[in-house]
Amino acid sequence: MINIDFDKMGGLAPAIIQDAQTNEVLMLGFMNRKAWETTLETGKATFYSRTRNKLWIKGETSGNVQLVKEIRIDCDNDTILLKIEQVGGAACHTGHKSCFFRKLENGELKTIGTRIFDPKEVYKK
Amino acid sequence: MINIDFDKMGGLAPAIIQDAQTNEVLMLGFMNRKAWETTLETGKATFYSRTRNKLWIKGETSGNVQLVKEIRIDCDNDTILLKIEQVGGAACHTGHKSCFFRKLENGELKTIGTRIFDPKEVYKK
């Protein structure tokens, strides 16, 4: 079996989320053991929210869940890489496909991604 | 200017390293402010080693430096993504191209990458 090293970061391991089709990196989240086990059990990327201090099933509010297609573990067993299918097309809460939609150019951040959805529509009450 | 949030992780920010040509994820490292500034100044990926507690210019021992081609920052300003050219072809200290050379299949880790170099040859004294 796999034994992820959650001790190195006080119970958390970083998880890189990559589009299974295009290999674009969509986001990085953190998992605790429960989030990791839930991801394995459900096939949906699940994280531990450091700001809300609770388990966070990605897409539970927006419907944009991440269906796990492949799981890779790094050489030190302390970092997870998930290749996923992004339901809804956008991983970022800003409505962009990837959270990495800004590129550093001449010392300034330049937006290069286009918005897939309007967050005001998706996260309204 | 960009202001990376190093506070969230006690002075560190995760940095995802991706092959600029193929978009393959090669590794994940951590940067402190000094590592980030050194990366910007030198154009070579520089990390903070959590195990050795010091600045770590990737490739300083093996010669396999990472030449930075593009820098992306995530929506929360707390994660860095570098698209790089991997000198020597392998990013992993095991000699594999990527640190994520193992894939989870039926509960077991299966090696899918081939070795580019023999670590015993590269890291010998």
mmCIF file of C-alpha atoms in Angstrom:
data_model
loop_
_atom_site.group_PDB
_atom_site.id
_atom_site.type_symbol
_atom_site.label_atom_id
_atom_site.label_comp_id
_atom_site.label_asym_id
_atom_site.label_seq_id
_atom_site.Cartn_x
_atom_site.Cartn_y
_atom_site.Cartn_z
ATOM 1 C CA MET A 1 0.000 0.000 0.000
ATOM 2 C CA ILE A 2 0.928 3.651 -0.242
ATOM 3 C CA ASN A 3 1.836 5.513 2.859
ATOM 4 C CA ILE A 4 1.699 9.250 2.237
ATOM 5 C CA ASP A 5 3.981 11.219 4.544
ATOM 6 C CA PHE A 6 1.599 13.670 6.203
ATOM 7 C CA ASP A 7 3.985 14.357 9.084
ATOM 8 C CA LYS A 8 6.353 16.631 7.204
ATOM 9 C CA MET A 9 3.759 19.418 7.044
ATOM 10 C CA GLY A 10 1.921 18.839 10.318
ATOM 11 C CA GLY A 11 -0.752 16.537 8.925
ATOM 12 C CA LEU A 12 -0.967 17.908 5.398
ATOM 13 C CA ALA A 13 0.439 17.031 1.994
ATOM 14 C CA PRO A 14 0.293 19.270 -1.090
ATOM 15 C CA ALA A 15 -1.779 17.961 -3.996
ATOM 16 C CA ILE A 16 -1.197 19.275 -7.513
ATOM 17 C CA ILE A 17 -4.268 19.152 -9.741
ATOM 18 C CA GLN A 18 -3.627 18.713 -13.436
ATOM 19 C CA ASP A 19 -6.020 18.494 -16.381
ATOM 20 C CA ALA A 20 -5.901 14.849 -17.533
ATOM 21 C CA GLN A 21 -6.394 15.863 -21.180
ATOM 22 C CA THR A 22 -4.125 18.887 -21.615
ATOM 23 C CA ASN A 23 -1.698 18.514 -18.661
ATOM 24 C CA GLU A 24 -2.443 22.134 -17.694
ATOM 25 C CA VAL A 25 -1.909 22.652 -13.958
ATOM 26 C CA LEU A 26 -5.245 23.847 -12.587
ATOM 27 C CA MET A 27 -4.599 24.382 -8.876
ATOM 28 C CA LEU A 28 -2.787 23.226 -5.774
ATOM 29 C CA GLY A 29 -4.600 22.128 -2.648
ATOM 30 C CA PHE A 30 -3.672 20.446 0.612
ATOM 31 C CA MET A 31 -4.920 17.096 1.830
ATOM 32 C CA ASN A 32 -4.942 15.607 5.287
ATOM 33 C CA ARG A 33 -5.305 11.848 5.690
ATOM 34 C CA LYS A 34 -9.104 12.056 5.731
ATOM 35 C CA ALA A 35 -9.175 14.140 2.528
ATOM 36 C CA TRP A 36 -6.808 11.659 0.852
ATOM 37 C CA GLU A 37 -8.937 8.673 1.893
ATOM 38 C CA THR A 38 -12.132 10.454 0.792
ATOM 39 C CA THR A 39 -10.540 11.192 -2.582
ATOM 40 C CA LEU A 40 -9.672 7.495 -2.991
ATOM 41 C CA GLU A 41 -13.132 6.344 -1.885
ATOM 42 C CA THR A 42 -15.230 8.797 -3.918
ATOM 43 C CA GLY A 43 -13.027 9.436 -6.956
ATOM 44 C CA LYS A 44 -13.585 13.167 -6.415
ATOM 45 C CA ALA A 45 -10.739 15.459 -5.394
ATOM 46 C CA THR A 46 -11.175 16.363 -1.741
ATOM 47 C CA PHE A 47 -8.956 18.742 0.200
ATOM 48 C CA TYR A 48 -8.462 20.136 3.641
ATOM 49 C CA SER A 49 -9.242 23.833 3.708
ATOM 50 C CA ARG A 50 -6.593 25.640 5.762
ATOM 51 C CA THR A 51 -8.691 28.799 5.969
ATOM 52 C CA ARG A 52 -11.945 27.080 6.964
ATOM 53 C CA ASN A 53 -10.262 24.231 8.898
ATOM 54 C CA LYS A 54 -12.469 21.535 7.438
ATOM 55 C CA LEU A 55 -12.741 18.926 4.728
ATOM 56 C CA TRP A 56 -13.511 20.500 1.379
ATOM 57 C CA ILE A 57 -14.973 18.491 -1.467
ATOM 58 C CA LYS A 58 -13.886 20.572 -4.440
ATOM 59 C CA GLY A 59 -17.002 21.724 -6.327
ATOM 60 C CA GLU A 60 -19.489 21.087 -3.544
ATOM 61 C CA THR A 61 -20.752 24.693 -3.867
ATOM 62 C CA SER A 62 -20.180 25.418 -7.554
ATOM 63 C CA GLY A 63 -20.875 21.902 -8.868
ATOM 64 C CA ASN A 64 -17.449 21.972 -10.514
ATOM 65 C CA VAL A 65 -16.206 18.703 -9.040
ATOM 66 C CA GLN A 66 -12.936 17.096 -10.120
ATOM 67 C CA LEU A 67 -13.179 13.481 -11.291
ATOM 68 C CA VAL A 68 -9.923 11.671 -10.593
ATOM 69 C CA LYS A 69 -8.456 9.897 -13.630
ATOM 70 C CA GLU A 70 -4.941 9.145 -12.413
ATOM 71 C CA ILE A 71 -2.974 9.396 -9.188
ATOM 72 C CA ARG A 72 0.789 9.892 -8.991
ATOM 73 C CA ILE A 73 2.953 10.066 -5.880
ATOM 74 C CA ASP A 74 6.370 11.702 -5.769
ATOM 75 C CA CYS A 75 9.700 10.101 -4.860
ATOM 76 C CA ASP A 76 9.498 11.238 -1.219
ATOM 77 C CA ASN A 77 5.874 10.106 -0.710
ATOM 78 C CA ASP A 78 5.007 13.604 0.485
ATOM 79 C CA THR A 79 3.357 15.147 -2.578
ATOM 80 C CA ILE A 80 0.296 14.003 -4.529
ATOM 81 C CA LEU A 81 -0.459 14.642 -8.196
ATOM 82 C CA LEU A 82 -3.987 14.097 -9.476
ATOM 83 C CA LYS A 83 -4.889 14.067 -13.146
ATOM 84 C CA ILE A 84 -8.541 14.962 -13.273
ATOM 85 C CA GLU A 85 -11.513 15.820 -15.442
ATOM 86 C CA GLN A 86 -12.809 19.246 -14.407
ATOM 87 C CA VAL A 87 -16.618 19.289 -14.476
ATOM 88 C CA GLY A 88 -17.818 22.716 -15.629
ATOM 89 C CA GLY A 89 -14.461 23.492 -17.234
ATOM 90 C CA ALA A 90 -13.152 25.856 -14.540
ATOM 91 C CA ALA A 91 -11.196 24.983 -11.413
ATOM 92 C CA CYS A 92 -10.661 28.485 -10.037
ATOM 93 C CA HIS A 93 -13.169 30.277 -7.806
ATOM 94 C CA THR A 94 -12.570 33.378 -9.949
ATOM 95 C CA GLY A 95 -14.158 31.564 -12.907
ATOM 96 C CA HIS A 96 -10.900 30.891 -14.722
ATOM 97 C CA LYS A 97 -9.991 27.425 -15.953
ATOM 98 C CA SER A 98 -6.799 27.396 -13.900
ATOM 99 C CA CYS A 99 -5.884 29.225 -10.706
ATOM 100 C CA PHE A 100 -2.600 30.028 -12.468
ATOM 101 C CA PHE A 101 -4.189 32.482 -14.914
ATOM 102 C CA ARG A 102 -1.584 35.199 -14.285
ATOM 103 C CA LYS A 103 1.874 35.268 -15.768
ATOM 104 C CA LEU A 104 4.816 37.329 -14.582
ATOM 105 C CA GLU A 105 6.016 39.701 -17.294
ATOM 106 C CA ASN A 106 8.531 42.483 -16.666
ATOM 107 C CA GLY A 107 7.793 42.402 -12.957
ATOM 108 C CA GLU A 108 4.023 42.660 -13.405
ATOM 109 C CA LEU A 109 1.301 40.012 -13.326
ATOM 110 C CA LYS A 110 -0.602 39.780 -16.588
ATOM 111 C CA THR A 111 -3.883 37.884 -16.876
ATOM 112 C CA ILE A 112 -3.668 35.347 -19.682
ATOM 113 C CA GLY A 113 -6.639 33.043 -19.072
ATOM 114 C CA THR A 114 -10.228 33.823 -20.015
ATOM 115 C CA ARG A 115 -13.149 33.385 -17.648
ATOM 116 C CA ILE A 116 -15.310 30.288 -18.042
ATOM 117 C CA PHE A 117 -17.964 31.416 -15.567
ATOM 118 C CA ASP A 118 -18.981 34.497 -13.600
ATOM 119 C CA PRO A 119 -18.370 33.797 -9.889
ATOM 120 C CA LYS A 120 -21.246 36.122 -8.929
ATOM 121 C CA GLU A 121 -23.650 33.788 -10.769
ATOM 122 C CA VAL A 122 -22.159 30.539 -9.465
ATOM 123 C CA TYR A 123 -21.719 31.399 -5.798
ATOM 124 C CA LYS A 124 -24.879 33.482 -5.302
ATOM 125 C CA LYS A 125 -27.128 32.501 -2.425
ATOM 126 C CA MET B 1 4.831 44.199 -8.223
ATOM 127 C CA ILE B 2 3.997 40.707 -7.051
ATOM 128 C CA ASN B 3 3.731 40.033 -3.380
ATOM 129 C CA ILE B 4 3.875 36.316 -2.714
ATOM 130 C CA ASP B 5 2.121 35.314 0.502
ATOM 131 C CA PHE B 6 4.841 33.483 2.422
ATOM 132 C CA ASP B 7 3.039 33.879 5.742
ATOM 133 C CA LYS B 8 0.435 31.171 5.218
ATOM 134 C CA MET B 9 3.043 28.447 5.536
ATOM 135 C CA GLY B 10 5.409 30.034 8.018
ATOM 136 C CA GLY B 11 7.736 31.646 5.489
ATOM 137 C CA LEU B 12 7.349 29.154 2.655
ATOM 138 C CA ALA B 13 5.317 28.872 -0.538
ATOM 139 C CA PRO B 14 4.981 25.715 -2.660
ATOM 140 C CA ALA B 15 6.439 25.905 -6.169
ATOM 141 C CA ILE B 16 5.265 23.499 -8.867
ATOM 142 C CA ILE B 17 7.878 22.763 -11.521
ATOM 143 C CA GLN B 18 6.565 21.941 -14.952
ATOM 144 C CA ASP B 19 8.379 21.088 -18.190
ATOM 145 C CA ALA B 20 7.921 24.129 -20.460
ATOM 146 C CA GLN B 21 7.791 21.931 -23.570
ATOM 147 C CA THR B 22 5.573 19.022 -22.552
ATOM 148 C CA ASN B 23 3.721 20.439 -19.504
ATOM 149 C CA GLU B 24 4.735 17.341 -17.533
ATOM 150 C CA VAL B 25 4.909 18.116 -13.805
ATOM 151 C CA LEU B 26 8.463 17.365 -12.730
ATOM 152 C CA MET B 27 8.521 18.131 -9.012
ATOM 153 C CA LEU B 28 7.278 20.324 -6.204
ATOM 154 C CA GLY B 29 9.585 22.336 -4.008
ATOM 155 C CA PHE B 30 9.221 25.068 -1.405
ATOM 156 C CA MET B 31 10.564 28.590 -1.633
ATOM 157 C CA ASN B 32 11.152 31.161 1.055
ATOM 158 C CA ARG B 33 11.471 34.834 0.083
ATOM 159 C CA LYS B 34 15.225 34.500 -0.501
ATOM 160 C CA ALA B 35 14.755 31.452 -2.761
ATOM 161 C CA TRP B 36 12.059 33.296 -4.728
ATOM 162 C CA GLU B 37 14.256 36.395 -5.158
ATOM 163 C CA THR B 38 17.251 34.248 -6.144
ATOM 164 C CA THR B 39 15.098 32.464 -8.729
ATOM 165 C CA LEU B 40 14.056 35.825 -10.209
ATOM 166 C CA GLU B 41 17.614 37.175 -10.177
ATOM 167 C CA THR B 42 19.381 34.127 -11.621
ATOM 168 C CA GLY B 43 16.672 32.551 -13.811
ATOM 169 C CA LYS B 44 17.461 29.212 -12.140
ATOM 170 C CA ALA B 45 14.907 27.492 -9.924
ATOM 171 C CA THR B 46 16.033 27.865 -6.315
ATOM 172 C CA PHE B 47 14.274 26.357 -3.327
ATOM 173 C CA TYR B 48 14.473 26.217 0.416
ATOM 174 C CA SER B 49 15.357 22.730 1.593
ATOM 175 C CA ARG B 50 13.183 21.826 4.571
ATOM 176 C CA THR B 51 15.362 18.854 5.458
ATOM 177 C CA ARG B 52 18.697 20.685 5.212
ATOM 178 C CA ASN B 53 17.317 24.087 6.338
ATOM 179 C CA LYS B 54 19.136 26.054 3.684
ATOM 180 C CA LEU B 55 18.825 27.569 0.240
ATOM 181 C CA TRP B 56 19.027 24.956 -2.460
ATOM 182 C CA ILE B 57 19.887 25.829 -6.039
ATOM 183 C CA LYS B 58 18.351 22.902 -7.877
ATOM 184 C CA GLY B 59 21.090 21.099 -9.806
ATOM 185 C CA GLU B 60 24.034 22.566 -7.880
ATOM 186 C CA THR B 61 25.324 19.027 -7.196
ATOM 187 C CA SER B 62 24.132 17.132 -10.260
ATOM 188 C CA GLY B 63 24.455 19.963 -12.790
ATOM 189 C CA ASN B 64 20.788 19.442 -13.658
ATOM 190 C CA VAL B 65 19.713 23.044 -13.176
ATOM 191 C CA GLN B 66 16.258 24.287 -14.137
ATOM 192 C CA LEU B 67 16.183 27.282 -16.472
ATOM 193 C CA VAL B 68 13.043 29.319 -15.849
ATOM 194 C CA LYS B 69 10.992 30.005 -18.989
ATOM 195 C CA GLU B 70 7.734 31.243 -17.501
ATOM 196 C CA ILE B 71 6.397 32.157 -14.055
ATOM 197 C CA ARG B 72 2.756 31.883 -13.038
ATOM 198 C CA ILE B 73 1.194 32.845 -9.698
ATOM 199 C CA ASP B 74 -2.096 31.457 -8.436
ATOM 200 C CA CYS B 75 -5.248 33.382 -7.544
ATOM 201 C CA ASP B 76 -4.354 33.539 -3.833
ATOM 202 C CA ASN B 77 -0.738 34.653 -4.383
ATOM 203 C CA ASP B 78 0.437 31.734 -2.272
ATOM 204 C CA THR B 79 1.550 29.197 -4.882
ATOM 205 C CA ILE B 80 4.164 29.510 -7.619
ATOM 206 C CA LEU B 81 4.257 27.642 -10.925
ATOM 207 C CA LEU B 82 7.484 27.603 -12.930
ATOM 208 C CA LYS B 83 7.710 26.371 -16.487
ATOM 209 C CA ILE B 84 11.305 25.363 -16.962
ATOM 210 C CA GLU B 85 13.859 23.733 -19.201
ATOM 211 C CA GLN B 86 15.429 20.824 -17.337
ATOM 212 C CA VAL B 87 19.152 20.633 -18.075
ATOM 213 C CA GLY B 88 20.240 16.986 -18.205
ATOM 214 C CA GLY B 89 16.668 15.834 -18.799
ATOM 215 C CA ALA B 90 15.948 14.554 -15.300
ATOM 216 C CA ALA B 91 14.563 16.507 -12.330
ATOM 217 C CA CYS B 92 14.401 13.701 -9.788
ATOM 218 C CA HIS B 93 17.322 12.691 -7.580
ATOM 219 C CA THR B 94 16.451 9.062 -8.405
ATOM 220 C CA GLY B 95 17.414 9.725 -12.032
ATOM 221 C CA HIS B 96 13.855 9.844 -13.354
ATOM 222 C CA LYS B 97 12.642 12.697 -15.508
ATOM 223 C CA SER B 98 9.867 13.529 -13.044
ATOM 224 C CA CYS B 99 9.613 12.927 -9.296
ATOM 225 C CA PHE B 100 6.086 11.677 -10.052
ATOM 226 C CA PHE B 101 7.292 8.492 -11.758
ATOM 227 C CA ARG B 102 4.928 6.223 -9.813
ATOM 228 C CA LYS B 103 1.261 5.773 -10.532
ATOM 229 C CA LEU B 104 -1.344 4.318 -8.193
ATOM 230 C CA GLU B 105 -2.940 1.207 -9.690
ATOM 231 C CA ASN B 106 -5.224 -1.078 -7.694
ATOM 232 C CA GLY B 107 -3.816 0.209 -4.432
ATOM 233 C CA GLU B 108 -0.196 -0.310 -5.460
ATOM 234 C CA LEU B 109 2.425 2.107 -6.754
ATOM 235 C CA LYS B 110 3.676 1.166 -10.197
ATOM 236 C CA THR B 111 6.791 2.748 -11.713
ATOM 237 C CA ILE B 112 6.002 4.201 -15.118
ATOM 238 C CA GLY B 113 8.961 6.462 -15.871
ATOM 239 C CA THR B 114 12.332 5.312 -17.117
ATOM 240 C CA ARG B 115 15.620 6.435 -15.607
ATOM 241 C CA ILE B 116 17.562 9.144 -17.433
ATOM 242 C CA PHE B 117 20.658 8.829 -15.249
ATOM 243 C CA ASP B 118 22.096 6.576 -12.564
ATOM 244 C CA PRO B 119 22.151 8.496 -9.263
ATOM 245 C CA LYS B 120 25.204 6.540 -8.096
ATOM 246 C CA GLU B 121 27.173 8.030 -11.000
ATOM 247 C CA VAL B 122 25.842 11.579 -10.649
ATOM 248 C CA TYR B 123 26.089 12.010 -6.889
ATOM 249 C CA LYS B 124 29.340 10.109 -6.294
ATOM 250 C CA LYS B 125 31.985 11.941 -4.350
#
